Amino acid sequence: MPDTMFFSLLLNIGLLVLIATLLTKIPIVRGMLLYDNNSPGCMAALSVIFGLVSIISTYTGVREQGAIVNTRVIGVLAAGLLGGPWVGMGAALIGGLHRYLFDIGGFTALSCALSTLMEGFVGSVFSRRFKMGKISSTGIFLITALVETGQMGIILLISRPFLAALQLVEVIAFPMIIMNALGMIIFLGTFNMVFMEEDSQFAEKMRLALGIVEQSLPHLRKGLYSAADMDAAAEIIYRSTSCAAVLITDTRKILAMKSDAGLCALKGDSILAPILASLHDQKPTIFDYAKKDDPFYPILKNHMIVAAPMIEMDQPIGSLTMVIKKHWHNSQSNLNFASELARLFSTQLELSYLEYQKKLRRKAEFKALQSQVNPHFLYNALNTISYVSRENPDRARELLLSLSSYYRQTLENDQYMLNLHTELYHISSYLDLEKARFEEKLQVEIHVEEDLNCMVPAFILQPLVENAVRYGADQTGNRLVSIHAHTTEDKIEIAVSDNGTGFPQEVLDRLYAGESYGGVGLENVHKRLKSIYGPDHGLYIQSSANGSKVFFLIPSADTEFRFGEELAATAHLKNNFTERLL
């Protein structure tokens, strides 16, 4: 008899494991079990579900000496642990009431009904600790064994005659305590195992999606409009997955396609049209069935098509479409994978678009700065050349060439970053003209650290040098402009100094506060430096009655640039520049 009882309980446990597995496959039930903030309706539904589990355990139990040997405790106790107090007591009430009505007036009807309520109460008490992960498998075994022992005690206290109750407990106590305690571990472990398996599959899919996006990043930076890059991205997806075909489309046509042999029909308009039409819903779409006269039929006979839209600025810009061989299992995971991959692609394309807009903004700022060339400089330069032409035509010709070179470099340069020596060479034309104007009253000094080669924003020094020439005169009208560039710790310092009377304090205060002070050049340079290198890398100004120093710092790790063959060219520019100023 004990062997039969053990075997019956084992079969019942197997049935409960099957039920647990089925429950985890129902999205609504899975959601209710995973989250704590369930509505009263959800809690009532869980109570009914676990109450039915306990009822099934009652029906599948084995009669023994007027009692029913069953696994009812598993459903009721699990309801309390998984669903909380309301679910636990609700399932216990359903299971207990059914047990009493199932065998009204039976030898153990009342005691088993009361013990079912007790089991639901115990599960509710331990629910919080269980959900926090503070109860191990050993703890679950002991709790189940405890409530089963309590059931045996209730049978002895209530069931009469006492001798019959005692004989019953002697027969069923050990099998029910041991098997139900083990069954409880297996039942809860089934929920945990299925959830963990789904989490593992989801994590693997996400790992694969992130890996594909990481490989595709260089090809997504130009958006959808580079055929070679889109072709490379499609190749990465096709190679990394088990898809039969991968298509990347915009809203009108196929941009790239990689497929197995025999799927060339995907390129047809009759196939492409429904895929593009699905973009308007901005939701992933599965095509898995078609009638024999449908153009989709030759493909959907053995494959399914998953089309996921790519969204940019809340508007569909194309689709990521995957053709997958049909399998007997659910295609939801394929839909989720394609959807997540398309979402990641959309995010990267949107970031690329924003980066493109940022570059356009910087270029516009650069062009604006170029357009702010002081018209007074042109007026003064032409007057100087006119004056020199009377006494020294050759020198006037040189100055005209310098003026031409200056404006050509200033207005036609489209490069955003230049080598420092190239930037210095560009302002040499400007200084050449100013030296002709001020003659011996303007002295220029250049001190650039040996072998220093770094990249600087184009046109960054011109406003600083122009400001020093214009306002940097001492009391006698003499001007000394010094340009310094050297390495300090992990940064490169570039400075322009003069021997003038200094900056008004109001100008400095308004510049550092980000307010307009009436000037343009320094303010624009200050903002450009901060936008490129960060908020701590604007202009620094040291000002006194004996002169001013305007300088900025460039992180050497970001800007140091070794040229190889170009080193000789920059050295030549440096020497040429120095010779022109001396």
Coordinates of C-alpha atoms in Angstrom, one line a residue:
M1 CA 0.0 0.0 0.0
P2 CA 2.7 2.6 0.8
D3 CA 4.4 1.9 -2.6
T4 CA 1.0 2.5 -4.3
M5 CA 0.6 5.7 -2.4
F6 CA 4.0 7.0 -3.3
F7 CA 3.5 6.2 -6.9
S8 CA 0.1 7.9 -7.0
L9 CA 1.5 11.1 -5.4
L10 CA 4.4 11.0 -7.9
L11 CA 1.9 10.9 -10.8
N12 CA 0.0 13.8 -9.3
I13 CA 3.2 15.8 -8.9
G14 CA 3.9 15.1 -12.6
L15 CA 0.5 16.4 -13.5
L16 CA 1.0 19.6 -11.5
V17 CA 4.4 20.1 -13.2
L18 CA 2.6 19.9 -16.6
I19 CA 0.0 22.4 -15.4
A20 CA 2.7 24.7 -14.1
T21 CA 4.4 24.6 -17.5
L22 CA 1.2 25.4 -19.4
L23 CA 0.5 28.3 -17.0
T24 CA 3.8 29.9 -17.8
K25 CA 3.1 29.7 -21.5
I26 CA 0.0 31.9 -21.1
P27 CA 1.2 35.5 -21.4
I28 CA -1.5 36.9 -19.1
V29 CA -0.8 34.4 -16.4
R30 CA 2.9 34.9 -16.8
G31 CA 2.6 38.6 -16.4
M32 CA 0.4 38.3 -13.3
L33 CA 3.0 36.0 -11.7
L34 CA 6.0 38.1 -12.5
Y35 CA 4.6 41.4 -11.2
D36 CA 3.3 42.4 -7.8
N37 CA 1.1 45.4 -8.6
N38 CA -1.8 43.3 -9.8
S39 CA -5.4 44.6 -9.9
P40 CA -8.2 43.0 -7.9
G41 CA -9.4 41.3 -11.0
C42 CA -6.0 39.8 -11.7
M43 CA -5.7 38.5 -8.1
A44 CA -9.2 37.0 -8.4
A45 CA -8.2 35.3 -11.6
L46 CA -5.0 33.8 -10.0
S47 CA -7.1 32.7 -7.0
V48 CA -9.4 30.8 -9.3
I49 CA -6.5 29.3 -11.3
F50 CA -4.7 27.9 -8.2
G51 CA -8.0 27.0 -6.6
L52 CA -8.7 24.8 -9.7
V53 CA -5.2 23.3 -9.3
S54 CA -6.1 22.2 -5.8
I55 CA -9.5 20.9 -7.0
I56 CA -7.7 18.8 -9.7
S57 CA -5.4 17.4 -7.0
T58 CA -8.4 16.4 -4.9
Y59 CA -10.0 14.5 -7.9
T60 CA -6.7 12.8 -8.8
G61 CA -6.1 11.7 -5.2
V62 CA -6.2 8.1 -3.9
R63 CA -8.8 7.1 -1.3
E64 CA -7.4 5.6 1.8
Q65 CA -9.4 4.6 4.9
G66 CA -12.1 7.2 4.3
A67 CA -9.6 10.0 3.4
I68 CA -8.1 11.2 0.1
V69 CA -4.3 11.1 -0.3
N70 CA -3.5 14.0 -2.6
T71 CA -1.2 16.9 -3.5
R72 CA -3.8 19.7 -2.8
V73 CA -1.3 21.5 -0.5
I74 CA 1.0 22.3 -3.5
G75 CA -1.6 24.4 -5.3
V76 CA -2.8 26.3 -2.3
L77 CA 0.6 26.9 -0.7
A78 CA 2.1 27.9 -4.1
A79 CA -0.8 30.4 -4.5
G80 CA 0.2 32.1 -1.3
L81 CA 3.9 32.2 -2.1
L82 CA 3.6 33.3 -5.7
G83 CA 0.5 35.4 -5.6
G84 CA 0.5 36.9 -2.2
P85 CA -2.0 36.9 0.7
W86 CA -5.2 37.7 -1.3
V87 CA -4.4 35.0 -3.9
G88 CA -3.3 32.5 -1.3
M89 CA -6.4 32.8 0.9
G90 CA -8.7 33.0 -2.2
A91 CA -7.3 29.7 -3.6
A92 CA -7.4 28.1 -0.1
L93 CA -11.1 29.1 0.2
I94 CA -11.9 27.6 -3.2
G95 CA -9.9 24.4 -2.6
G96 CA -11.1 24.0 1.0
L97 CA -14.8 24.5 0.2
H98 CA -14.6 22.1 -2.7
R99 CA -12.9 19.5 -0.4
Y100 CA -15.7 19.8 2.1
L101 CA -18.5 19.6 -0.5
F102 CA -16.7 16.8 -2.4
D103 CA -17.2 14.5 0.6
I104 CA -19.9 16.1 2.8
G105 CA -20.0 14.3 6.1
G106 CA -16.9 12.3 5.2
F107 CA -14.5 11.1 7.9
T108 CA -11.9 13.8 7.1
A109 CA -14.0 16.3 5.1
L110 CA -14.0 19.1 7.7
S111 CA -10.4 18.6 8.9
C112 CA -9.0 18.6 5.4
A113 CA -11.0 21.7 4.5
L114 CA -9.7 23.5 7.6
S115 CA -6.1 22.3 6.9
T116 CA -6.4 23.7 3.3
L117 CA -7.3 27.2 4.8
M118 CA -4.3 26.8 7.1
E119 CA -2.0 26.0 4.2
G120 CA -3.1 29.1 2.2
F121 CA -2.6 31.2 5.3
V122 CA 1.0 29.9 5.8
G123 CA 1.8 30.5 2.1
S124 CA 0.5 34.1 2.5
V125 CA 2.7 34.7 5.6
F126 CA 5.9 33.6 3.8
S127 CA 5.0 35.2 0.4
R128 CA 7.0 38.4 0.9
R129 CA 10.2 36.6 1.9
F130 CA 9.8 34.1 -0.9
K131 CA 9.4 36.9 -3.6
M132 CA 12.5 38.6 -2.2
G133 CA 14.5 35.4 -2.8
K134 CA 15.1 34.8 1.0
I135 CA 13.6 31.2 1.0
S136 CA 15.8 28.5 -0.5
S137 CA 14.7 25.0 -1.7
T138 CA 15.4 23.7 1.8
G139 CA 13.2 26.3 3.3
I140 CA 10.4 25.4 0.9
F141 CA 10.8 21.8 1.8
L142 CA 10.6 22.6 5.5
I143 CA 7.6 24.9 5.1
T144 CA 5.6 22.3 3.1
A145 CA 6.6 19.5 5.6
L146 CA 5.4 21.8 8.4
V147 CA 2.0 22.5 6.9
E148 CA 1.5 18.8 6.1
T149 CA 2.4 17.9 9.7
G150 CA -0.1 20.6 10.7
Q151 CA -2.7 18.9 8.5
M152 CA -2.0 15.6 10.3
G153 CA -2.5 17.3 13.6
I154 CA -5.8 18.8 12.5
I155 CA -7.0 15.4 11.4
L156 CA -6.2 14.0 14.9
L157 CA -7.9 16.9 16.6
I158 CA -11.1 17.0 14.6
S159 CA -11.7 13.6 12.9
R160 CA -13.6 11.1 14.9
P161 CA -13.4 8.3 16.0
F162 CA -9.9 9.2 17.2
L163 CA -8.5 5.7 16.8
A164 CA -9.5 5.6 13.1
A165 CA -7.9 9.1 12.7
L166 CA -4.7 7.8 14.4
Q167 CA -4.5 4.7 12.1
L168 CA -5.0 7.0 9.1
V169 CA -2.3 9.4 10.0
E170 CA 0.1 6.5 10.7
V171 CA -0.4 5.3 7.1
I172 CA -0.5 8.6 5.1
A173 CA 1.7 11.0 7.2
F174 CA 5.1 10.0 5.9
P175 CA 4.2 9.7 2.2
M176 CA 2.3 13.0 2.1
I177 CA 4.8 14.9 4.1
I178 CA 7.8 13.8 2.0
M179 CA 6.2 13.6 -1.4
N180 CA 4.3 16.9 -1.1
A181 CA 7.5 18.7 0.2
L182 CA 9.5 17.4 -2.8
G183 CA 6.6 18.1 -5.1
M184 CA 6.4 21.7 -3.9
I185 CA 10.1 22.2 -4.8
I186 CA 9.6 20.7 -8.2
F187 CA 6.3 22.7 -8.8
L188 CA 7.9 26.1 -8.0
G189 CA 11.1 25.1 -9.7
T190 CA 9.1 24.5 -12.9
F191 CA 7.9 28.1 -12.8
N192 CA 11.4 29.4 -12.1
M193 CA 13.0 27.1 -14.8
V194 CA 10.6 28.3 -17.5
F195 CA 11.0 31.9 -16.6
M196 CA 14.8 31.5 -16.5
E197 CA 14.8 29.7 -19.9
E198 CA 12.7 32.5 -21.4
D199 CA 15.1 35.1 -19.9
S200 CA 18.0 33.2 -21.2
Q201 CA 16.6 33.1 -24.7
F202 CA 15.7 36.7 -24.6
A203 CA 19.2 37.6 -23.3
E204 CA 20.7 35.5 -26.1
K205 CA 18.5 37.2 -28.7
M206 CA 19.5 40.6 -27.3
R207 CA 23.2 39.7 -27.3
L208 CA 22.9 38.7 -30.9
A209 CA 21.0 41.9 -31.8
L210 CA 23.5 44.1 -30.0
G211 CA 26.4 42.2 -31.7
I212 CA 24.9 42.8 -35.1
V213 CA 24.3 46.5 -34.3
E214 CA 27.9 46.9 -33.1
Q215 CA 29.2 45.4 -36.3
S216 CA 26.8 47.5 -38.3
L217 CA 27.6 50.9 -36.6
P218 CA 30.2 52.0 -39.2
H219 CA 27.7 51.3 -42.0
L220 CA 24.8 53.1 -40.3
R221 CA 26.5 56.5 -39.8
K222 CA 25.6 57.6 -43.3
G223 CA 22.0 56.8 -43.0
L224 CA 20.1 54.7 -45.5
Y225 CA 21.6 56.4 -48.5
S226 CA 24.9 54.6 -49.0
A227 CA 24.2 51.5 -51.1
A228 CA 27.6 49.9 -50.1
D229 CA 27.0 50.4 -46.4
M230 CA 23.4 49.0 -46.5
D231 CA 24.7 46.0 -48.5
A232 CA 27.3 45.4 -45.8
A233 CA 24.7 45.8 -43.0
A234 CA 22.4 43.2 -44.7
E235 CA 25.4 40.9 -45.1
I236 CA 26.2 41.1 -41.3
I237 CA 22.6 40.3 -40.4
Y238 CA 22.4 37.4 -42.9
R239 CA 25.7 36.0 -41.7
S240 CA 24.9 36.3 -38.0
T241 CA 21.4 34.7 -38.1
S242 CA 19.7 31.6 -39.6
C243 CA 17.5 33.8 -41.9
A244 CA 16.9 32.6 -45.4
A245 CA 16.9 36.2 -46.6
V246 CA 17.5 39.8 -45.3
L247 CA 16.1 42.9 -46.9
I248 CA 16.7 46.5 -46.0
T249 CA 14.2 48.9 -47.6
D250 CA 13.4 52.6 -47.5
T251 CA 9.7 53.6 -48.1
R252 CA 9.9 53.0 -51.8
K253 CA 12.4 50.3 -52.8
I254 CA 14.9 47.6 -51.7
L255 CA 18.2 49.1 -50.6
A256 CA 20.1 45.9 -49.9
M257 CA 19.3 42.1 -50.0
K258 CA 21.1 39.0 -49.0
S259 CA 19.3 35.6 -49.6
D260 CA 19.6 31.9 -50.2
A261 CA 19.4 30.7 -53.7
G262 CA 15.8 30.5 -55.0
L263 CA 14.5 33.6 -53.2
C264 CA 15.1 36.0 -56.0
A265 CA 11.3 36.5 -56.3
L266 CA 11.5 38.7 -53.2
K267 CA 12.7 41.5 -55.5
G268 CA 9.4 41.6 -57.3
D269 CA 7.0 44.5 -56.9
S270 CA 4.2 42.2 -55.9
I271 CA 6.2 41.0 -52.9
L272 CA 7.6 44.4 -52.0
A273 CA 4.3 46.3 -52.1
P274 CA 2.7 44.6 -49.0
I275 CA 5.9 44.9 -47.0
L276 CA 6.1 48.7 -47.7
A277 CA 2.4 49.0 -47.0
S278 CA 2.9 47.5 -43.6
L279 CA 5.2 50.4 -42.7
H280 CA 2.3 52.8 -42.2
D281 CA 1.2 51.0 -39.1
Q282 CA 4.7 51.4 -37.6
K283 CA 4.4 47.9 -36.1
P284 CA 6.1 44.6 -36.9
T285 CA 4.2 42.4 -39.3
I286 CA 4.3 38.7 -40.0
F287 CA 3.4 37.2 -43.4
D288 CA 3.0 33.5 -43.0
Y289 CA 0.1 32.4 -45.1
A290 CA -1.0 33.0 -48.7
K291 CA -3.4 31.3 -51.1
K292 CA -2.0 29.4 -54.2
D293 CA -2.9 32.3 -56.5
D294 CA -1.2 34.9 -54.3
P295 CA 2.3 36.1 -55.4
F296 CA 3.5 35.4 -51.8
Y297 CA 2.6 31.7 -52.0
P298 CA 5.9 30.4 -53.5
I299 CA 7.8 32.0 -50.7
L300 CA 5.3 31.5 -47.8
K301 CA 4.8 27.9 -48.6
N302 CA 8.1 27.1 -46.7
H303 CA 9.0 30.5 -45.2
M304 CA 7.6 33.3 -43.2
I305 CA 8.4 37.0 -43.7
V306 CA 8.9 39.3 -40.7
A307 CA 8.8 43.0 -41.6
A308 CA 9.8 45.4 -38.8
P309 CA 9.7 49.2 -39.5
M310 CA 12.6 51.5 -38.9
I311 CA 11.4 54.8 -37.3
E312 CA 13.2 58.1 -37.3
M313 CA 11.7 61.2 -35.7
D314 CA 8.3 59.3 -35.3
Q315 CA 8.2 58.6 -39.0
P316 CA 8.8 55.3 -40.8
I317 CA 11.9 55.6 -43.0
G318 CA 12.2 52.0 -44.1
S319 CA 12.0 48.4 -43.0
L320 CA 14.2 45.6 -41.8
T321 CA 12.7 42.4 -43.3
M322 CA 13.8 38.9 -42.5
V323 CA 12.7 35.7 -44.3
I324 CA 12.7 32.7 -42.0
K325 CA 12.1 29.0 -42.7
K326 CA 8.9 27.8 -41.1
H327 CA 9.2 25.6 -37.9
W328 CA 6.6 23.9 -35.8
H329 CA 7.2 26.2 -32.8
N330 CA 5.9 29.7 -32.3
S331 CA 7.3 32.5 -34.4
Q332 CA 6.9 35.2 -31.7
S333 CA 10.5 35.1 -30.8
N334 CA 11.4 35.8 -34.4
L335 CA 9.0 38.7 -34.5
N336 CA 10.5 40.1 -31.2
F337 CA 14.0 39.7 -32.5
A338 CA 13.3 41.5 -35.8
S339 CA 11.4 44.2 -33.9
E340 CA 14.2 44.8 -31.4
L341 CA 16.9 44.8 -34.1
A342 CA 14.9 47.3 -36.2
R343 CA 14.5 49.5 -33.1
L344 CA 18.2 49.4 -32.4
F345 CA 18.9 50.3 -36.1
S346 CA 16.4 53.1 -35.9
T347 CA 18.1 54.5 -32.8
Q348 CA 21.5 54.5 -34.4
L349 CA 20.1 56.0 -37.7
E350 CA 18.5 58.7 -35.6
L351 CA 21.7 59.4 -33.7
S352 CA 23.6 59.5 -37.1
Y353 CA 21.0 62.1 -38.3
L354 CA 21.4 64.2 -35.2
E355 CA 25.2 64.0 -35.6
Y356 CA 24.9 65.1 -39.2
Q357 CA 22.7 68.0 -38.1
K358 CA 25.4 68.9 -35.5
K359 CA 28.1 68.9 -38.1
L360 CA 25.9 71.2 -40.3
R361 CA 25.4 73.5 -37.4
R362 CA 29.1 73.7 -36.7
K363 CA 29.8 74.3 -40.4
A364 CA 27.2 77.1 -40.4
E365 CA 28.9 78.6 -37.4
F366 CA 32.2 78.4 -39.2
K367 CA 30.8 80.0 -42.3
A368 CA 29.3 82.7 -40.1
L369 CA 32.6 83.4 -38.5
Q370 CA 34.3 83.5 -41.9
S371 CA 31.7 86.1 -43.1
Q372 CA 32.6 88.3 -40.1
V373 CA 35.9 89.4 -41.6
N374 CA 36.4 93.0 -40.4
P375 CA 35.5 95.3 -43.4
H376 CA 37.7 98.0 -41.8
F377 CA 40.7 95.6 -42.3
L378 CA 39.9 95.5 -46.0
Y379 CA 39.6 99.3 -46.2
N380 CA 42.8 99.8 -44.3
A381 CA 44.7 97.2 -46.3
L382 CA 43.6 98.8 -49.6
N383 CA 44.7 102.2 -48.4
T384 CA 48.1 100.8 -47.3
I385 CA 48.6 99.2 -50.7
S386 CA 47.6 102.4 -52.4
Y387 CA 50.1 104.4 -50.4
V388 CA 52.9 101.8 -50.9
S389 CA 52.4 101.6 -54.6
R390 CA 53.6 105.2 -55.1
E391 CA 56.9 104.5 -53.5
N392 CA 57.5 100.8 -53.9
P393 CA 55.5 99.1 -56.7
D394 CA 57.2 95.7 -56.1
R395 CA 56.2 95.8 -52.4
A396 CA 52.7 96.8 -53.3
R397 CA 52.5 93.8 -55.7
E398 CA 53.5 91.5 -52.8
L399 CA 50.9 93.0 -50.6
L400 CA 48.2 92.5 -53.2
L401 CA 49.2 88.9 -53.4
S402 CA 49.0 88.6 -49.6
L403 CA 45.6 90.2 -49.6
S404 CA 44.4 87.8 -52.3
S405 CA 45.8 84.9 -50.4
Y406 CA 44.3 86.0 -47.2
Y407 CA 40.7 86.2 -48.5
R408 CA 41.1 83.1 -50.6
Q409 CA 42.2 81.1 -47.4
T410 CA 39.5 82.8 -45.3
L411 CA 36.5 82.5 -47.6
E412 CA 37.2 79.2 -49.5
N413 CA 38.5 77.0 -46.7
D414 CA 35.9 74.2 -46.0
Q415 CA 38.1 72.2 -43.6
Y416 CA 36.8 72.2 -40.0
M417 CA 40.1 71.2 -38.4
L418 CA 43.6 72.2 -39.5
N419 CA 47.1 71.5 -38.5
L420 CA 48.4 74.2 -36.2
H421 CA 51.2 75.2 -38.6
T422 CA 48.7 75.4 -41.4
E423 CA 46.6 77.7 -39.3
L424 CA 49.6 79.9 -38.5
Y425 CA 50.5 80.1 -42.2
H426 CA 47.0 81.2 -43.0
I427 CA 47.2 84.2 -40.7
S428 CA 50.7 85.1 -42.1
S429 CA 49.0 87.0 -45.0
Y430 CA 47.0 89.0 -42.5
L431 CA 50.0 89.9 -40.5
D432 CA 52.0 90.7 -43.6
L433 CA 49.4 93.3 -44.5
E434 CA 49.3 94.7 -41.0
K435 CA 53.0 95.0 -40.8
A436 CA 53.0 97.0 -44.0
R437 CA 50.4 99.3 -42.4
F438 CA 52.0 99.8 -39.0
E439 CA 55.6 99.3 -40.2
E440 CA 58.0 99.4 -37.2
K441 CA 55.2 100.0 -34.8
L442 CA 54.1 96.3 -35.1
Q443 CA 56.4 93.5 -34.0
V444 CA 55.4 89.9 -34.1
E445 CA 57.0 87.0 -32.2
I446 CA 56.3 83.3 -32.8
H447 CA 57.2 80.7 -30.2
V448 CA 56.1 77.2 -31.2
E449 CA 57.5 74.2 -29.4
E450 CA 59.8 72.0 -31.4
D451 CA 58.0 69.1 -33.2
L452 CA 54.6 70.2 -31.9
N453 CA 52.0 69.1 -34.4
C454 CA 48.3 69.2 -33.4
M455 CA 44.9 69.8 -35.0
V456 CA 43.0 73.0 -34.1
P457 CA 39.7 74.3 -35.3
A458 CA 40.1 76.3 -38.6
F459 CA 40.0 80.1 -38.2
I460 CA 40.5 79.8 -34.5
L461 CA 43.6 82.0 -34.2
Q462 CA 42.6 84.8 -36.7
P463 CA 40.2 86.6 -34.4
L464 CA 42.7 86.4 -31.5
V465 CA 45.5 87.8 -33.5
E466 CA 43.3 90.5 -35.1
N467 CA 42.1 91.5 -31.7
A468 CA 45.7 91.8 -30.4
V469 CA 46.8 93.9 -33.4
R470 CA 43.7 96.2 -33.2
Y471 CA 43.6 96.8 -29.4
G472 CA 47.1 95.8 -28.2
A473 CA 48.9 99.1 -28.6
D474 CA 50.8 100.6 -25.6
Q475 CA 50.8 104.3 -24.6
T476 CA 53.3 105.1 -27.4
G477 CA 51.3 103.3 -30.1
N478 CA 53.7 100.4 -30.4
R479 CA 52.3 96.9 -30.8
L480 CA 54.0 93.6 -29.8
V481 CA 52.0 90.5 -30.7
S482 CA 53.3 87.2 -29.5
I483 CA 52.0 83.8 -30.5
H484 CA 53.0 80.8 -28.2
A485 CA 52.2 77.1 -28.5
H486 CA 53.6 74.5 -26.1
T487 CA 52.7 71.4 -24.2
T488 CA 51.8 71.6 -20.6
E489 CA 51.1 68.3 -18.7
D490 CA 48.5 66.5 -20.8
K491 CA 47.3 69.6 -22.7
I492 CA 48.6 71.9 -25.4
E493 CA 48.4 75.6 -24.6
I494 CA 48.1 78.1 -27.5
A495 CA 48.2 81.8 -26.6
V496 CA 48.2 85.2 -28.2
S497 CA 49.7 88.1 -26.1
D498 CA 50.0 91.8 -26.6
N499 CA 51.4 94.8 -24.7
G500 CA 48.3 96.9 -24.7
T501 CA 46.3 98.4 -21.8
G502 CA 44.2 95.3 -21.1
F503 CA 40.6 94.3 -21.3
P504 CA 37.8 96.2 -19.6
Q505 CA 36.6 94.1 -16.7
E506 CA 33.0 94.3 -17.9
V507 CA 34.0 92.6 -21.2
L508 CA 35.6 89.7 -19.3
D509 CA 32.6 89.3 -17.0
R510 CA 30.1 89.3 -19.8
L511 CA 32.3 86.9 -21.9
Y512 CA 32.6 84.3 -19.1
A513 CA 28.9 84.7 -18.2
G514 CA 28.0 83.8 -21.8
E515 CA 26.5 87.3 -22.5
S516 CA 27.1 89.4 -25.5
Y517 CA 29.4 92.3 -24.9
G518 CA 29.2 94.0 -28.3
G519 CA 32.2 92.1 -29.9
V520 CA 31.9 89.1 -32.1
G521 CA 35.3 87.5 -32.6
L522 CA 36.3 86.5 -29.1
E523 CA 32.8 85.5 -28.2
N524 CA 32.5 83.2 -31.2
V525 CA 35.9 81.6 -30.6
H526 CA 35.0 81.1 -26.9
K527 CA 31.7 79.3 -27.8
R528 CA 33.4 77.2 -30.6
L529 CA 36.1 75.9 -28.2
K530 CA 33.5 75.0 -25.6
S531 CA 31.2 73.2 -28.1
I532 CA 34.2 71.2 -29.5
Y533 CA 36.2 70.3 -26.4
G534 CA 33.7 70.7 -23.6
P535 CA 32.5 73.4 -21.2
D536 CA 35.9 73.7 -19.5
H537 CA 37.8 74.5 -22.7
G538 CA 36.9 78.0 -23.6
L539 CA 39.1 81.0 -23.7
Y540 CA 41.2 82.1 -20.7
I541 CA 42.2 85.7 -20.5
Q542 CA 44.9 87.3 -18.3
S543 CA 44.6 91.0 -18.4
S544 CA 46.5 93.9 -16.9
A545 CA 47.5 97.5 -17.7
N546 CA 50.7 96.2 -19.2
G547 CA 49.2 93.8 -21.6
S548 CA 46.9 90.8 -22.1
K549 CA 47.3 87.1 -22.7
V550 CA 44.4 85.2 -24.4
F551 CA 44.9 81.4 -24.5
F552 CA 43.1 78.1 -24.7
L553 CA 44.0 74.5 -23.9
I554 CA 43.5 71.5 -26.1
P555 CA 43.5 67.9 -24.7
S556 CA 46.6 66.4 -26.3
A557 CA 45.1 62.9 -26.3
D558 CA 42.3 64.2 -28.5
T559 CA 44.2 66.5 -30.8
E560 CA 47.7 65.4 -31.2
F561 CA 48.2 64.3 -34.8
R562 CA 51.3 62.9 -36.3
F563 CA 51.6 63.2 -40.0
G564 CA 54.4 61.1 -41.4
E565 CA 55.0 62.5 -44.9
E566 CA 53.1 65.7 -44.0
L567 CA 55.6 66.6 -41.2
A568 CA 58.0 67.9 -43.8
A569 CA 55.3 70.0 -45.4
T570 CA 54.2 71.6 -42.1
A571 CA 57.9 72.3 -41.2
H572 CA 58.2 74.1 -44.5
L573 CA 55.1 76.2 -43.7
K574 CA 56.5 77.0 -40.3
N575 CA 59.8 78.2 -41.7
N576 CA 58.2 80.1 -44.6
F577 CA 55.8 81.8 -42.1
T578 CA 58.7 82.9 -39.8
E579 CA 60.7 84.2 -42.7
R580 CA 57.8 86.4 -43.9
L581 CA 57.3 88.0 -40.5
L582 CA 61.0 88.8 -39.9

